[in-house]
CSV table of C-alpha atoms (C1' of nucleotides) in Angstrom, one decimal:
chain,number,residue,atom,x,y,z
A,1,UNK,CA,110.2,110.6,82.6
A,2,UNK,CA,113.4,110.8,84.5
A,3,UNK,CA,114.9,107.9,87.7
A,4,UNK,CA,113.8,110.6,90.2
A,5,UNK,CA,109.8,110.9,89.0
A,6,UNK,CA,110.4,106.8,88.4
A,7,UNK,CA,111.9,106.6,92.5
A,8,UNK,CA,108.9,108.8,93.5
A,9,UNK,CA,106.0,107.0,92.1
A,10,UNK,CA,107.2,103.5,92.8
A,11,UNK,CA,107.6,105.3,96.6
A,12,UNK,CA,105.0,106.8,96.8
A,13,UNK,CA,102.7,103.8,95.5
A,14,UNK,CA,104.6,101.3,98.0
A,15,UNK,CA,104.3,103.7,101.1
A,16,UNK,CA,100.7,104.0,100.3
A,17,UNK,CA,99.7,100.9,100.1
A,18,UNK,CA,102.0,99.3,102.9
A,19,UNK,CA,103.0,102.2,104.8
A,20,UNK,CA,106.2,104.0,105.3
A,21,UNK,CA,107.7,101.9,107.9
A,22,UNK,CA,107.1,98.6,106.1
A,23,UNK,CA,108.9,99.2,102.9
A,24,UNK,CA,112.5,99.2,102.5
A,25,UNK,CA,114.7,101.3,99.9
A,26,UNK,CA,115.4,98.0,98.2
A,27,UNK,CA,112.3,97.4,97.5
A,28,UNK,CA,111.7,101.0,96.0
A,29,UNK,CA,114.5,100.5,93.9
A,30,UNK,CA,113.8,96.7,92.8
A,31,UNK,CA,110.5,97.7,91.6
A,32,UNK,CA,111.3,101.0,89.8
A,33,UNK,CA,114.2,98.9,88.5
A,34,UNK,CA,116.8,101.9,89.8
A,35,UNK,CA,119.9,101.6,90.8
A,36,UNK,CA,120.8,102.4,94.7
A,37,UNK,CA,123.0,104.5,94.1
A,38,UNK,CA,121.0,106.5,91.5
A,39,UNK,CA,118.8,107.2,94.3
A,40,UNK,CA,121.3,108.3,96.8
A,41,UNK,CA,122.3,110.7,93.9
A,42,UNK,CA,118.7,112.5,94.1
A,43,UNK,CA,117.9,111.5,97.4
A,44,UNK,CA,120.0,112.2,100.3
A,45,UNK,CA,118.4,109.8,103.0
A,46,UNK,CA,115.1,107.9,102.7
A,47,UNK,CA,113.5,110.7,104.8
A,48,UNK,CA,114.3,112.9,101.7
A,49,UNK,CA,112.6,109.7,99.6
A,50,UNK,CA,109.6,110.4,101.6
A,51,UNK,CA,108.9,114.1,101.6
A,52,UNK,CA,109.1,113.7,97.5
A,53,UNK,CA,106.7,110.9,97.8
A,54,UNK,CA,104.4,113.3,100.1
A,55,UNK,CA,104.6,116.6,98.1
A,56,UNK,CA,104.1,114.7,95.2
A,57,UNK,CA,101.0,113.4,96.6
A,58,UNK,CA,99.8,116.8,97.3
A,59,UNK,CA,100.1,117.8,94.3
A,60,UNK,CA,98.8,114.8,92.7
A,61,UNK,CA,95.4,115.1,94.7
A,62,UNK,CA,94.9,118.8,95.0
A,63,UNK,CA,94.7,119.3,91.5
A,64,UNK,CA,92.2,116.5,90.7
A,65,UNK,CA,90.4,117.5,93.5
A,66,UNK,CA,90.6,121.0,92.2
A,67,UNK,CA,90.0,120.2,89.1
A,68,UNK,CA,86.6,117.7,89.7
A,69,UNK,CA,85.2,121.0,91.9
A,70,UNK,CA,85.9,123.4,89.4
A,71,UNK,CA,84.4,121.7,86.8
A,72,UNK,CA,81.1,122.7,88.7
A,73,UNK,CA,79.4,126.2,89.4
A,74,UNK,CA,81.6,128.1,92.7
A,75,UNK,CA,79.9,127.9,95.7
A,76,UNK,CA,76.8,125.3,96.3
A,77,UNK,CA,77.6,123.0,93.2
A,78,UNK,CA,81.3,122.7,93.2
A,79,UNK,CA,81.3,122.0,97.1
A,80,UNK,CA,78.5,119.2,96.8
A,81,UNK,CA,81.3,117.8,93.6
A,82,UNK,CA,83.7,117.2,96.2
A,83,UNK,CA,81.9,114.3,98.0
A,84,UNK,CA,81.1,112.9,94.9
A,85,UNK,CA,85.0,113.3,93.4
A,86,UNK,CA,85.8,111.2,96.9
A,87,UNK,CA,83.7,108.7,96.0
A,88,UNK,CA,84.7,107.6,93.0
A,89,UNK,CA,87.9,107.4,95.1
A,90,UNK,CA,86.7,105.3,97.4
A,91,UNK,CA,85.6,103.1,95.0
A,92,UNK,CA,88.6,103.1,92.5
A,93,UNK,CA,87.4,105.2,89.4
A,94,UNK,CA,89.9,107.4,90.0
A,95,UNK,CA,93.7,105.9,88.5
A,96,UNK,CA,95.3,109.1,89.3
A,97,UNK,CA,95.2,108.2,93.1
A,98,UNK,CA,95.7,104.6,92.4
A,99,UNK,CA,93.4,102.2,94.6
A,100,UNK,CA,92.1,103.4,97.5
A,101,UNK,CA,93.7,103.2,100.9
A,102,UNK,CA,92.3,105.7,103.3
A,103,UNK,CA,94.2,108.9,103.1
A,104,UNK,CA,98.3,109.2,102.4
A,105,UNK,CA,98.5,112.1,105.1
A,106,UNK,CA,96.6,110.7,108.0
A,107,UNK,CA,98.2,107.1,107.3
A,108,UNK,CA,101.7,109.3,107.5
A,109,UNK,CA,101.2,111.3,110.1
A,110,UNK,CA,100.3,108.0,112.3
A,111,UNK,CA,103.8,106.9,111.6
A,112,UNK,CA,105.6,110.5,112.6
A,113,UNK,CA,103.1,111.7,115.4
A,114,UNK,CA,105.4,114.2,116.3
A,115,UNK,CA,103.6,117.7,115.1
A,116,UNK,CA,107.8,118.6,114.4
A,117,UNK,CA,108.7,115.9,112.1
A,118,UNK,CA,108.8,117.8,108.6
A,119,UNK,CA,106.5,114.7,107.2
A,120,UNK,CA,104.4,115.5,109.5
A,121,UNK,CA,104.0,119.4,108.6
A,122,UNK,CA,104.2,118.4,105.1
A,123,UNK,CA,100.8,116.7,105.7
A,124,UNK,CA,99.1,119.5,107.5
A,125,UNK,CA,100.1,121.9,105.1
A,126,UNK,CA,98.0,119.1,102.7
A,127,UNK,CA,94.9,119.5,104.6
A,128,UNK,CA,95.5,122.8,105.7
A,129,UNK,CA,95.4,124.0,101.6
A,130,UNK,CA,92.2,121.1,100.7
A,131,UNK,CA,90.6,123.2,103.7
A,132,UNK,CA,91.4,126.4,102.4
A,133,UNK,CA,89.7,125.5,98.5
A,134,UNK,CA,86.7,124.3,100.2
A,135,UNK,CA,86.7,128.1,101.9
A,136,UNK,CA,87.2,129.8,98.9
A,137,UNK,CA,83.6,128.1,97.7
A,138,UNK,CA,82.0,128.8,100.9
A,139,UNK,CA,82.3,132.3,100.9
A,140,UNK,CA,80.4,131.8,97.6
A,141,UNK,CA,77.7,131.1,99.6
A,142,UNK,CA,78.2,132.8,102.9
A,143,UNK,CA,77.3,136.1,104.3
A,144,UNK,CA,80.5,136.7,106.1
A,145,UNK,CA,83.9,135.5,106.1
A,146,UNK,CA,83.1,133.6,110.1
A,147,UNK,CA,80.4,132.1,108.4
A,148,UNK,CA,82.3,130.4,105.5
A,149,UNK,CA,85.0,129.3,107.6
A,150,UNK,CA,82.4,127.4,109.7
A,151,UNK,CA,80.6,126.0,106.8
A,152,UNK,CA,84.1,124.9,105.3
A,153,UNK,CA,84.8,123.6,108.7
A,154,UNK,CA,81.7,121.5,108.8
A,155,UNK,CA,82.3,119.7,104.9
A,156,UNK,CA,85.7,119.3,106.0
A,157,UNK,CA,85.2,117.0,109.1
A,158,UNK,CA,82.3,115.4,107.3
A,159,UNK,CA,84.8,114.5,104.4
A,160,UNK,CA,87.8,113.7,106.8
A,161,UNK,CA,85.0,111.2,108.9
A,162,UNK,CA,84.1,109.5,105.8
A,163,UNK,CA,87.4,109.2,104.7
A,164,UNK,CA,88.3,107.3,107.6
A,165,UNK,CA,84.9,105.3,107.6
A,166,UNK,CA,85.3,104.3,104.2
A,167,UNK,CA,88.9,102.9,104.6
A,168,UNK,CA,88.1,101.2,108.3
A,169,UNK,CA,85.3,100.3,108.0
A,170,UNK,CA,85.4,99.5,104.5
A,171,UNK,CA,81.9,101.5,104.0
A,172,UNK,CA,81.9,102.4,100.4
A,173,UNK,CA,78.6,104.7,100.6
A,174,UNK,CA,80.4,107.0,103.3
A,175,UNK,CA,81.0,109.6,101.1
A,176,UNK,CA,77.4,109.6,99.6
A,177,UNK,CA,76.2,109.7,103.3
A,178,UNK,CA,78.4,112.5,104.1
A,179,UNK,CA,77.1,114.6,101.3
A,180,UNK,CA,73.7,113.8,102.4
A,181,UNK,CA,74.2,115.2,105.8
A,182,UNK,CA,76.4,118.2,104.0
A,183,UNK,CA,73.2,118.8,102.0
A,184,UNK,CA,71.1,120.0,104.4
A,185,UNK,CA,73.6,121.6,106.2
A,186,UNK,CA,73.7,123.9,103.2
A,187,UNK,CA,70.3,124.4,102.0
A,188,UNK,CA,68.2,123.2,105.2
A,189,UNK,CA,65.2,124.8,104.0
B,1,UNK,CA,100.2,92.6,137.4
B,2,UNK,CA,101.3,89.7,135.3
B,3,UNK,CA,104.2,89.9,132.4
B,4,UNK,CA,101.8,89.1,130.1
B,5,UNK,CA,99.8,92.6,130.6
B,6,UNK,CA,103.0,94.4,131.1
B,7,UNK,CA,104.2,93.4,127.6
B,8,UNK,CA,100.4,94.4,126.3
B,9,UNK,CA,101.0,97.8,128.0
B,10,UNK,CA,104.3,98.9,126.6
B,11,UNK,CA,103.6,97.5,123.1
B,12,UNK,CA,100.4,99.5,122.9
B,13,UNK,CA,102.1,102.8,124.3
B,14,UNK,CA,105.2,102.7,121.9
B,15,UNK,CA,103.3,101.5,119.0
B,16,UNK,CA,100.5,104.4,119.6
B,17,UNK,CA,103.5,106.7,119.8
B,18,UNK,CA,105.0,105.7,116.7
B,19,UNK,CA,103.3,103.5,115.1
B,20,UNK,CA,103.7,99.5,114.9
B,21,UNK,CA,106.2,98.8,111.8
B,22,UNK,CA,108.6,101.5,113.3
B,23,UNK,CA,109.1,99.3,116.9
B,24,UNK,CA,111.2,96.4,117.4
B,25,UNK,CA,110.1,93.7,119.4
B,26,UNK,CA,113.9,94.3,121.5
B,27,UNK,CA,112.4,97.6,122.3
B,28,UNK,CA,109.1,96.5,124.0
B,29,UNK,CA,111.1,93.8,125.7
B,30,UNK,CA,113.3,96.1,127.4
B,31,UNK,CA,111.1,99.1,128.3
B,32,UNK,CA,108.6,96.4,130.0
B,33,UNK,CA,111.5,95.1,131.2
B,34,UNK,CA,110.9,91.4,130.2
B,35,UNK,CA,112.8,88.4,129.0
B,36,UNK,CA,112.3,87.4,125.3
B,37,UNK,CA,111.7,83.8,126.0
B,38,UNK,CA,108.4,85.5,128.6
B,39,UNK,CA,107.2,87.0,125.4
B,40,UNK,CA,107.3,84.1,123.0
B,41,UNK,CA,106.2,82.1,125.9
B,42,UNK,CA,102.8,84.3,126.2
B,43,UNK,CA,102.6,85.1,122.2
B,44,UNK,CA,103.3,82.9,119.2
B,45,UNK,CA,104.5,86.5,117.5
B,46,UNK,CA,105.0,89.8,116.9
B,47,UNK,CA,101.7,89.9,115.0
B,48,UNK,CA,99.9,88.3,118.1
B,49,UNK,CA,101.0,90.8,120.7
B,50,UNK,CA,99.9,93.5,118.4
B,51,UNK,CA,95.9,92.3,118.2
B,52,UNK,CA,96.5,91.6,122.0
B,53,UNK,CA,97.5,95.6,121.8
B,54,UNK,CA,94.7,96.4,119.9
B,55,UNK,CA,92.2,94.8,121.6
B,56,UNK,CA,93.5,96.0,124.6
B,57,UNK,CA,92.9,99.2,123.2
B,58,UNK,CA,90.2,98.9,122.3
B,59,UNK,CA,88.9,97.8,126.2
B,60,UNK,CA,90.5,100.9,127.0
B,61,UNK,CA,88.8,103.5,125.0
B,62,UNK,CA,85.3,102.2,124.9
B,63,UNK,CA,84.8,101.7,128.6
B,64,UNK,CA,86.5,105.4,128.9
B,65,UNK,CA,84.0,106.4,126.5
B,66,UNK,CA,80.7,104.6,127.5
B,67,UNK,CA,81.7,105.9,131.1
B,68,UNK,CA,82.3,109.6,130.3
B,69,UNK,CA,78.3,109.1,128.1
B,70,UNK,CA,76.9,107.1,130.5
B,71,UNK,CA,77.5,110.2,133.2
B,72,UNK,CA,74.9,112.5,131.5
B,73,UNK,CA,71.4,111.4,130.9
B,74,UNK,CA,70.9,109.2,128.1
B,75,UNK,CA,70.2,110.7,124.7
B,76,UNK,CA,71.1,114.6,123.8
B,77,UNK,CA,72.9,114.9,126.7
B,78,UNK,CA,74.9,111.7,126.7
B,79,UNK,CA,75.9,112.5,122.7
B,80,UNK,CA,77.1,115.8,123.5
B,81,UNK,CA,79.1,114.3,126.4
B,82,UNK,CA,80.9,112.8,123.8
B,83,UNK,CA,82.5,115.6,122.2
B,84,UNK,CA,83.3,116.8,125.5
B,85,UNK,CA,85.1,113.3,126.0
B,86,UNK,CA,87.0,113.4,123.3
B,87,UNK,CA,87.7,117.2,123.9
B,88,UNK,CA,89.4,116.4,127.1
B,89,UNK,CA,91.4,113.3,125.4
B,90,UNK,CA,92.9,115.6,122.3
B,91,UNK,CA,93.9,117.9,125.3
B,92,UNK,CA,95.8,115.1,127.2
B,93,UNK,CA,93.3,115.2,130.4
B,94,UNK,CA,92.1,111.6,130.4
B,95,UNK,CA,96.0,109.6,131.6
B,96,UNK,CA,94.0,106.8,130.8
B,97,UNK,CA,94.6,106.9,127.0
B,98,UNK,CA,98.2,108.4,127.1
B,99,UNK,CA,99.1,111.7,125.5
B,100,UNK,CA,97.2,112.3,122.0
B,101,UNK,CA,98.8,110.5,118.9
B,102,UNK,CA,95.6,110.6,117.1
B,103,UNK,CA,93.2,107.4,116.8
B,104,UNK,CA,94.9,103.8,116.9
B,105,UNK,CA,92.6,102.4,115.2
B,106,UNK,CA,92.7,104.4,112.5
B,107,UNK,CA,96.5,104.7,112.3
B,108,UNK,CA,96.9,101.1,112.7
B,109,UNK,CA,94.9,100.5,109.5
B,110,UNK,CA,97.5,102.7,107.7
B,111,UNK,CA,99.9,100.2,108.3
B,112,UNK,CA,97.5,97.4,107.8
B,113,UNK,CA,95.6,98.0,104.6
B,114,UNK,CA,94.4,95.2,103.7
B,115,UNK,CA,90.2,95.3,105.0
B,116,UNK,CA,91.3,90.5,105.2
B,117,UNK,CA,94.2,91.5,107.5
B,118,UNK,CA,92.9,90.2,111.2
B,119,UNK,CA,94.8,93.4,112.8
B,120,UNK,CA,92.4,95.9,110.4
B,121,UNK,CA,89.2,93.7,111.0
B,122,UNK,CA,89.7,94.0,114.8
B,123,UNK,CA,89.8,97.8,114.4
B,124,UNK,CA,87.1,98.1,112.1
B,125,UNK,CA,85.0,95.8,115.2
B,126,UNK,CA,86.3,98.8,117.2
B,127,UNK,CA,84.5,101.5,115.2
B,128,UNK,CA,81.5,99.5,114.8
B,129,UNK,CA,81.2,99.3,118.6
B,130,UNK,CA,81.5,102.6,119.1
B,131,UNK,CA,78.9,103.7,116.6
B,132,UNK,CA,76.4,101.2,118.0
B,133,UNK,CA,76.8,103.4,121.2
B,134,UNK,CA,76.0,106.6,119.3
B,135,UNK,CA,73.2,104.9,117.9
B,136,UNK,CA,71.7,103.6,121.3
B,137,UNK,CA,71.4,106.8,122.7
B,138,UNK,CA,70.6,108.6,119.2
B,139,UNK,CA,67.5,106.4,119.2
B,140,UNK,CA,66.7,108.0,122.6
B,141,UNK,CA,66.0,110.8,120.5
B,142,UNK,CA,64.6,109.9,117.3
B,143,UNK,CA,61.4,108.8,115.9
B,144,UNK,CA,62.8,106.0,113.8
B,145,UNK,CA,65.2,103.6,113.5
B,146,UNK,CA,66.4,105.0,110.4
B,147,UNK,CA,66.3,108.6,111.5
B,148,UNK,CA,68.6,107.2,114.8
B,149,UNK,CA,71.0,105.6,112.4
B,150,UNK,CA,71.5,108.9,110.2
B,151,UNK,CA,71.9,110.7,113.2
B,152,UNK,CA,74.5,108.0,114.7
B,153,UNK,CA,76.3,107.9,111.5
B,154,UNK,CA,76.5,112.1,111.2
B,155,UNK,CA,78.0,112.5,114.5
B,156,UNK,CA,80.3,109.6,113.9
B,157,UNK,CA,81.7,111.5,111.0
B,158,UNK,CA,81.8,114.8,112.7
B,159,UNK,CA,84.0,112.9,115.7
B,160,UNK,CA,86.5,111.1,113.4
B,161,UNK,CA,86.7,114.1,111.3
B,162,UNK,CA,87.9,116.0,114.6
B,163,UNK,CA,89.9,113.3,115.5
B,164,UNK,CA,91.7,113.6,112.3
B,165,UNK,CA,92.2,117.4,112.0
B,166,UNK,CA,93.5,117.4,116.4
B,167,UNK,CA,96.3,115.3,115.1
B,168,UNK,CA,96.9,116.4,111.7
B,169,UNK,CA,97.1,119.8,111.6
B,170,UNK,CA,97.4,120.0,115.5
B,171,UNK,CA,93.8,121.6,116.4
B,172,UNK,CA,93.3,121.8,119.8
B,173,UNK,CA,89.7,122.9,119.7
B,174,UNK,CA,88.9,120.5,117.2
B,175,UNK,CA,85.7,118.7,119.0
B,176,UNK,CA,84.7,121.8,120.5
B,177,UNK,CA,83.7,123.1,116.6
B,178,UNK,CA,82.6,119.3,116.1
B,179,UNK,CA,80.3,119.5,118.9
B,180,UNK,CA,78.6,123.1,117.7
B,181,UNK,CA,77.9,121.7,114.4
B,182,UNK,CA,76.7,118.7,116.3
B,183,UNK,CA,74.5,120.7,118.5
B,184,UNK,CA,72.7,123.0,115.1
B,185,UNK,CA,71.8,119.1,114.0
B,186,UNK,CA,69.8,117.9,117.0
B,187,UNK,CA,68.1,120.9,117.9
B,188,UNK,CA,68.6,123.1,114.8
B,189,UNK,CA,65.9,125.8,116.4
C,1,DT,C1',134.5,111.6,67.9
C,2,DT,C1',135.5,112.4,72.4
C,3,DA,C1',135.0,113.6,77.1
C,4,DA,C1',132.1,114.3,80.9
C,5,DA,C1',128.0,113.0,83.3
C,6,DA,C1',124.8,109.7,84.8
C,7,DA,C1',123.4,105.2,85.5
C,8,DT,C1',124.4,100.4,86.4
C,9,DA,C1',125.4,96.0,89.3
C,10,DG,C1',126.8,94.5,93.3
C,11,DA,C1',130.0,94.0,97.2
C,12,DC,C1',130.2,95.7,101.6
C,13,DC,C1',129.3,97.9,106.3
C,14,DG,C1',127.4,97.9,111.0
C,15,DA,C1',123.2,97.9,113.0
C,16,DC,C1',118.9,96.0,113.6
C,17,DT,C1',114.9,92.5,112.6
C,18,DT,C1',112.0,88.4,114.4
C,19,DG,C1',112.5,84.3,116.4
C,20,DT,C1',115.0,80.0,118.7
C,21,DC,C1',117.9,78.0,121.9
C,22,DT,C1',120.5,77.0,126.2
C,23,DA,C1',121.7,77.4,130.8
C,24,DC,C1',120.7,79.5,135.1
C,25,DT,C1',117.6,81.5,138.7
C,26,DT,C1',113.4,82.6,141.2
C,27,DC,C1',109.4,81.2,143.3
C,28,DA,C1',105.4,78.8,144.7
C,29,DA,C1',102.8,74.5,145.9
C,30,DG,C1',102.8,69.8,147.7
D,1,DC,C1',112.6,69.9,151.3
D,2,DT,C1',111.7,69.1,146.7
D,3,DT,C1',109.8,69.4,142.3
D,4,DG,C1',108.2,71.8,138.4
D,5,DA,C1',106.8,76.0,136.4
D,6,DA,C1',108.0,80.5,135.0
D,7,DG,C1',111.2,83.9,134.4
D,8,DT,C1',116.0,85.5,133.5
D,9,DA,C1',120.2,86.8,130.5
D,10,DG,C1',122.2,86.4,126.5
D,11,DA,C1',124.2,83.9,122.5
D,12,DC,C1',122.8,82.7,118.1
D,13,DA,C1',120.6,82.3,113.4
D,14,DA,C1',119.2,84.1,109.0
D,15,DG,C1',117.7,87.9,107.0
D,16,DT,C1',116.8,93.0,106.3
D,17,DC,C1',117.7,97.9,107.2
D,18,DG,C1',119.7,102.4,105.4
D,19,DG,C1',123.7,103.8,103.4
D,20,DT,C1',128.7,103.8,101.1
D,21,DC,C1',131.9,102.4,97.8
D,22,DT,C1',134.0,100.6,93.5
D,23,DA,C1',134.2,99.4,88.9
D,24,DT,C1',131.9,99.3,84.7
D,25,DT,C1',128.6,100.7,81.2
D,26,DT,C1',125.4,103.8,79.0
D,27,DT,C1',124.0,108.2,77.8
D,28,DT,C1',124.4,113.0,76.6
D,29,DA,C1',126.6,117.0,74.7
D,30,DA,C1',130.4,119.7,72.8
DNA sequence: TTAAAAATAGACCGACTTGTCTACTTCAAG
DNA sequence: CTTGAAGTAGACAAGTCGGTCTATTTTTAA
């Protein structure tokens, strides 16, 4: 598999569990059982350490997330897919994405605020690309491109909200909940 | 003022601007300027001054946000007020809650995983407060409990959800589009 | 088989971490 | 005026931080 996939796994599982600010190098390297200096052959700082761990995790979620909507018809279907996809994340049927701790990108961008910091773009260009999947299945259903991007608007808060809720809170329906609300924002009639 | 509340203060502004793990306790000494011995004196730790944060917090936005609601008749009005609110905050009008980092609460649980850990239970208490204020003046509105508690919980969503996208991806108008989709759901005709 | 590349363990650096301790000062109440 | 509490500055402890360096071993490829 390679050090530098093992370095940004182990990462990217410690930073999402603990956060970013919590967990030292040594303790990346300890538990992918990597050398330090291995690292700082890939890596060239721990920042570096961390936008691998956060691309990865792009990557890693888009494409199940992707793949769970696609696996329905465009439009209607595959949107209503997403909030079910979530919450078998929330409640840990989905290994890919290990166990559920709220979401990597909002956790991360609470530790680099600034709208600057290259994490922090990283992570809008995250949500920025979920939002832009859940557009392409509005227009599906839309009439005109104004009113996709508010119905993608709409799903996306509601997911975002339950996202939050389910990790906060601890509320383990939220995503069911949201879908129920996102249901009727659809087909109201 | 008290050292005590000083200490509270400065903690709570550096560790909503960057987060809690990535400030020193050296740090918050000498911005409040105060002795170590006055902190350790007032708190048995770290740890303790940063529930005394979030609680403090927590004081801060709710009365903020109760007041704002409580300025508008109770009901429709009052829950619209909200998004307003929260409008002004992600615009940095309301000094009050500092310049917009996103939500404490929720980034502190990003660094606090762990639903046991007193620091994550004391947010979650936060978010539970505030949706038992939605709910008191959704019930103004609607014809059941259960009807007032869907309601509640769909504009919860939409508000953390715009909460999440202000910081993230830096949308400034974030609420505003909450508050539409919020206004379609309460009187959809 | 051999030579280069990659990985290893671990010492080391200076700075920083939370927290304790001492000695001195400020201040308010009796 | 005195006594005691509260605050001060700053040394100190034991450990961790990100990062560099050396010396050795393993792996890979020609």
């Amino acid at each position: 598999m390679g050090r530098r996939q093992d370095l940004v796994d182990t990462a990217l599982r410690l930073f999402y569990e603990h956060g970013i600010h919590a967990i030292g190098i040594n303790q990346v390297l300890q538990e992918a059982g990597v050398a330090k200096q291995t690292l700082y052959n890939h890596f060239e700082s721990k920042d570096s350490l961390v936008e691998a761990a956060v691309e990865h995790r792009d990557n890693l979620f888009f494409d199940w997330l992707e793949g769970r909507m696609n696996s329905q018809p465009a439009g209607r279907e595959a949107l209503m897919e997403m909030f079910d996809a979530v919450h078998d994340w929330f409640n840990n049927r989905v290994p890919t994405l290990h166990r559920f701790y709220g979401c990597f990108f909002i956790n991360t961008c609470g530790e680099y605020s600034s709208p600057e910091h290259p994490v922090h773009k990283r992570c809008a260009a995250h949500k920025a690309r979920v939002f832009e999947l859940l557009k392409r299945h509005a227009l599906e259903i839309s009439t005109s491109e104004t009113e996709a991007e508010e119905l993608a608007n709409a799903l996306f808060l509601l997911k975002e909200g339950a996202i939050v809720k389910a990790h906060v809170e601890g509320d383990l329906d939220a995503a069911l909940k949201a879908k129920a609300i996102a249901s009727r924002m659809i087909s109201p009639h």
